[in-house]
Amino acid sequence: MKKIIGWIIGLCLLAGGATVCATRWEAWFGNPPEPEWTGEKITHQFMTMNNDSVLRALQRDTLSFLLLGDIHNSLTNDQMAALSQRHSDIQFWAQMGDWMERPYLYYEQMMYQSLLGTRFDSLPIIAIPGNHEYLKGVVKTLPEHWKTIFPNPQNGPARFLGTTYYVDFPHLRLIALDTDGLHRMSDYTQVAFWLKQSLTNAKDKHTVVIMHHPVFSTAQGRQNPLIWLSFYGILREADVVFSGHDHNYARRTVEYKERFWVKQQPTLFIGTNASKKRYAVKEKVNYECSFSGEPVYEYIVVTKDTLSIHTYNLHSGELIDEVKVSQ
């Protein structure tokens, strides 16, 4: 009898799995057809921190830069121009994935057109891919062309060269993680070990981590358990962790337990979104600040003693939130 019950349970699970795969196959593994681009084609390679002369020019005691979360090709040329005029003092900018709706020529051309003549077309950028830059499939792949567009530093884990890396400035180490490229458990362990070393070796610099998928999902019905299990403990060494993916803004402080005689500084976890796409903020969470419904971005200033973060409404320029981290 037990054997029969086991077979019945197994068949039910198999049938349920087959049903889920049949109904969700296209959403999980299918790539929509590529729209045809009919305008002028532009070829462009972004200025990144892999360029030694760029990096040398940014070895300054005071740095200011913009951070943008998901964009999904929703920002127009006028909006990017307004941002560049609003913050004419920035030396570079960073983007945390899902800049393009899909990794197709059509959306790539839209991306370039939105930047032309706005100063962002020539400012150095720190970029990582999001899930929308990857081609869907049983095993998702990042088109090699992405690495041509963004010739990033090659100081990351062996399997993630050019997509996971860090950049050092006099008072800041900025670490970029490609979370959508984590497919095998060994990917998680390799990146986690590298992240731990990168944070520990930052010494007395401010440490900022940017990643597409959040450790703490801020949208209702969304979670990333493997991201949490792999990186939550390690990120106690970071000052601030920025993420996208959840299409809203939320900031929370995590007070990690002190370890032996070492005084543990809190870590700020900030989710942000620069696209018109939006999800409701998850309820019953102790956020210091949350905001949903309109796109936002971060203006960040780094000095030896202070890391200052201002979050603005992208459309109006209204200040949404501000926080400072002291060294």
PDB file of C-alpha atoms in Angstrom, residues 47-158:
ATOM      1  CA  MET A  47      33.538  54.631 -21.435  1.00  0.00           C
ATOM      2  CA  THR A  48      34.100  52.291 -18.484  1.00  0.00           C
ATOM      3  CA  MET A  49      36.466  51.948 -15.546  1.00  0.00           C
ATOM      4  CA  ASN A  50      38.562  49.468 -17.516  1.00  0.00           C
ATOM      5  CA  ASN A  51      40.186  52.505 -19.130  1.00  0.00           C
ATOM      6  CA  ASP A  52      43.261  53.443 -17.078  1.00  0.00           C
ATOM      7  CA  SER A  53      43.182  57.118 -18.035  1.00  0.00           C
ATOM      8  CA  VAL A  54      39.514  57.363 -16.994  1.00  0.00           C
ATOM      9  CA  LEU A  55      40.216  55.738 -13.659  1.00  0.00           C
ATOM     10  CA  ARG A  56      43.229  57.969 -12.996  1.00  0.00           C
ATOM     11  CA  ALA A  57      41.128  61.068 -13.649  1.00  0.00           C
ATOM     12  CA  LEU A  58      38.640  59.883 -11.007  1.00  0.00           C
ATOM     13  CA  GLN A  59      41.163  59.510  -8.191  1.00  0.00           C
ATOM     14  CA  ARG A  60      39.668  62.502  -6.360  1.00  0.00           C
ATOM     15  CA  ASP A  61      39.030  63.226  -2.692  1.00  0.00           C
ATOM     16  CA  THR A  62      35.420  64.128  -3.478  1.00  0.00           C
ATOM     17  CA  LEU A  63      33.341  62.129  -5.935  1.00  0.00           C
ATOM     18  CA  SER A  64      29.768  62.646  -7.084  1.00  0.00           C
ATOM     19  CA  PHE A  65      27.796  60.302  -9.318  1.00  0.00           C
ATOM     20  CA  LEU A  66      24.273  59.214 -10.249  1.00  0.00           C
ATOM     21  CA  LEU A  67      22.839  55.753  -9.715  1.00  0.00           C
ATOM     22  CA  LEU A  68      19.952  54.492 -11.862  1.00  0.00           C
ATOM     23  CA  GLY A  69      18.012  51.288 -11.290  1.00  0.00           C
ATOM     24  CA  ASP A  70      15.848  49.555 -13.893  1.00  0.00           C
ATOM     25  CA  ILE A  71      15.138  51.681 -16.977  1.00  0.00           C
ATOM     26  CA  HIS A  72      13.555  49.301 -19.524  1.00  0.00           C
ATOM     27  CA  ASN A  73      14.075  51.816 -22.342  1.00  0.00           C
ATOM     28  CA  SER A  74      11.507  54.098 -20.698  1.00  0.00           C
ATOM     29  CA  LEU A  75      13.664  57.239 -20.333  1.00  0.00           C
ATOM     30  CA  THR A  76      13.543  59.714 -23.192  1.00  0.00           C
ATOM     31  CA  ASN A  77      16.339  61.889 -24.510  1.00  0.00           C
ATOM     32  CA  ASP A  78      14.691  64.940 -22.892  1.00  0.00           C
ATOM     33  CA  GLN A  79      14.593  63.214 -19.503  1.00  0.00           C
ATOM     34  CA  MET A  80      18.244  62.178 -19.716  1.00  0.00           C
ATOM     35  CA  ALA A  81      19.175  65.715 -20.769  1.00  0.00           C
ATOM     36  CA  ALA A  82      17.284  67.122 -17.787  1.00  0.00           C
ATOM     37  CA  LEU A  83      19.170  64.761 -15.453  1.00  0.00           C
ATOM     38  CA  SER A  84      22.544  65.745 -16.860  1.00  0.00           C
ATOM     39  CA  GLN A  85      21.702  69.439 -16.449  1.00  0.00           C
ATOM     40  CA  ARG A  86      20.298  68.940 -12.949  1.00  0.00           C
ATOM     41  CA  HIS A  87      23.547  67.306 -11.786  1.00  0.00           C
ATOM     42  CA  SER A  88      26.240  68.845 -13.924  1.00  0.00           C
ATOM     43  CA  ASP A  89      28.868  68.147 -11.245  1.00  0.00           C
ATOM     44  CA  ILE A  90      28.879  64.335 -11.515  1.00  0.00           C
ATOM     45  CA  GLN A  91      32.035  62.556 -12.674  1.00  0.00           C
ATOM     46  CA  PHE A  92      30.428  59.221 -13.649  1.00  0.00           C
ATOM     47  CA  TRP A  93      27.209  57.240 -13.325  1.00  0.00           C
ATOM     48  CA  ALA A  94      26.114  53.674 -12.539  1.00  0.00           C
ATOM     49  CA  GLN A  95      23.272  51.506 -13.816  1.00  0.00           C
ATOM     50  CA  MET A  96      22.065  48.289 -12.162  1.00  0.00           C
ATOM     51  CA  GLY A  97      20.641  46.245 -15.027  1.00  0.00           C
ATOM     52  CA  ASP A  98      17.419  46.042 -17.061  1.00  0.00           C
ATOM     53  CA  TRP A  99      18.446  49.147 -18.959  1.00  0.00           C
ATOM     54  CA  MET A 100      17.133  47.491 -22.112  1.00  0.00           C
ATOM     55  CA  GLU A 101      13.775  45.732 -22.385  1.00  0.00           C
ATOM     56  CA  ARG A 102      15.471  42.879 -24.264  1.00  0.00           C
ATOM     57  CA  PRO A 103      19.028  42.291 -25.570  1.00  0.00           C
ATOM     58  CA  TYR A 104      17.999  43.125 -29.133  1.00  0.00           C
ATOM     59  CA  LEU A 105      19.344  45.653 -31.637  1.00  0.00           C
ATOM     60  CA  TYR A 106      16.000  47.512 -31.526  1.00  0.00           C
ATOM     61  CA  TYR A 107      16.247  48.261 -27.797  1.00  0.00           C
ATOM     62  CA  GLU A 108      19.985  48.872 -28.007  1.00  0.00           C
ATOM     63  CA  GLN A 109      19.370  51.594 -30.580  1.00  0.00           C
ATOM     64  CA  MET A 110      16.628  53.094 -28.390  1.00  0.00           C
ATOM     65  CA  MET A 111      19.098  53.181 -25.520  1.00  0.00           C
ATOM     66  CA  TYR A 112      21.707  55.043 -27.572  1.00  0.00           C
ATOM     67  CA  GLN A 113      19.170  57.524 -28.940  1.00  0.00           C
ATOM     68  CA  SER A 114      18.068  58.426 -25.414  1.00  0.00           C
ATOM     69  CA  LEU A 115      21.644  59.440 -24.515  1.00  0.00           C
ATOM     70  CA  LEU A 116      22.815  61.370 -27.555  1.00  0.00           C
ATOM     71  CA  GLY A 117      23.815  64.934 -26.748  1.00  0.00           C
ATOM     72  CA  THR A 118      23.010  64.599 -23.041  1.00  0.00           C
ATOM     73  CA  ARG A 119      26.543  64.249 -21.564  1.00  0.00           C
ATOM     74  CA  PHE A 120      25.636  60.704 -20.518  1.00  0.00           C
ATOM     75  CA  ASP A 121      26.845  59.561 -23.930  1.00  0.00           C
ATOM     76  CA  SER A 122      30.422  60.362 -22.879  1.00  0.00           C
ATOM     77  CA  LEU A 123      30.473  60.091 -19.068  1.00  0.00           C
ATOM     78  CA  PRO A 124      32.176  56.974 -17.641  1.00  0.00           C
ATOM     79  CA  ILE A 125      29.706  54.316 -16.511  1.00  0.00           C
ATOM     80  CA  ILE A 126      29.649  51.390 -14.105  1.00  0.00           C
ATOM     81  CA  ALA A 127      27.149  48.856 -15.473  1.00  0.00           C
ATOM     82  CA  ILE A 128      25.913  45.354 -14.714  1.00  0.00           C
ATOM     83  CA  PRO A 129      23.390  43.216 -16.610  1.00  0.00           C
ATOM     84  CA  GLY A 130      19.902  42.486 -15.301  1.00  0.00           C
ATOM     85  CA  ASN A 131      17.580  39.648 -16.182  1.00  0.00           C
ATOM     86  CA  HIS A 132      16.272  41.575 -19.219  1.00  0.00           C
ATOM     87  CA  GLU A 133      19.768  41.771 -20.698  1.00  0.00           C
ATOM     88  CA  TYR A 134      19.943  37.961 -20.660  1.00  0.00           C
ATOM     89  CA  LEU A 135      18.392  35.763 -23.323  1.00  0.00           C
ATOM     90  CA  LYS A 136      15.863  33.460 -21.682  1.00  0.00           C
ATOM     91  CA  GLY A 137      16.197  29.695 -21.931  1.00  0.00           C
ATOM     92  CA  VAL A 138      16.672  26.571 -19.837  1.00  0.00           C
ATOM     93  CA  VAL A 139      20.122  28.098 -19.224  1.00  0.00           C
ATOM     94  CA  LYS A 140      20.034  31.859 -19.745  1.00  0.00           C
ATOM     95  CA  THR A 141      22.868  33.459 -21.678  1.00  0.00           C
ATOM     96  CA  LEU A 142      24.268  36.976 -21.837  1.00  0.00           C
ATOM     97  CA  PRO A 143      24.994  37.996 -25.449  1.00  0.00           C
ATOM     98  CA  GLU A 144      28.697  38.615 -25.979  1.00  0.00           C
ATOM     99  CA  HIS A 145      27.823  41.955 -27.535  1.00  0.00           C
ATOM    100  CA  TRP A 146      26.895  43.262 -24.066  1.00  0.00           C
ATOM    101  CA  LYS A 147      30.534  42.874 -23.019  1.00  0.00           C
ATOM    102  CA  THR A 148      31.608  44.723 -26.165  1.00  0.00           C
ATOM    103  CA  ILE A 149      29.321  47.638 -25.342  1.00  0.00           C
ATOM    104  CA  PHE A 150      30.541  47.670 -21.742  1.00  0.00           C
ATOM    105  CA  PRO A 151      34.268  46.720 -21.623  1.00  0.00           C
ATOM    106  CA  ASN A 152      34.285  46.496 -17.827  1.00  0.00           C
ATOM    107  CA  PRO A 153      37.225  45.720 -15.493  1.00  0.00           C
ATOM    108  CA  GLN A 154      38.398  42.096 -15.507  1.00  0.00           C
ATOM    109  CA  ASN A 155      39.063  41.717 -11.771  1.00  0.00           C
ATOM    110  CA  GLY A 156      36.049  39.578 -10.849  1.00  0.00           C
ATOM    111  CA  PRO A 157      35.518  35.819 -10.403  1.00  0.00           C
ATOM    112  CA  ALA A 158      36.744  33.671 -13.302  1.00  0.00           C
TER     113      ALA A 158
END
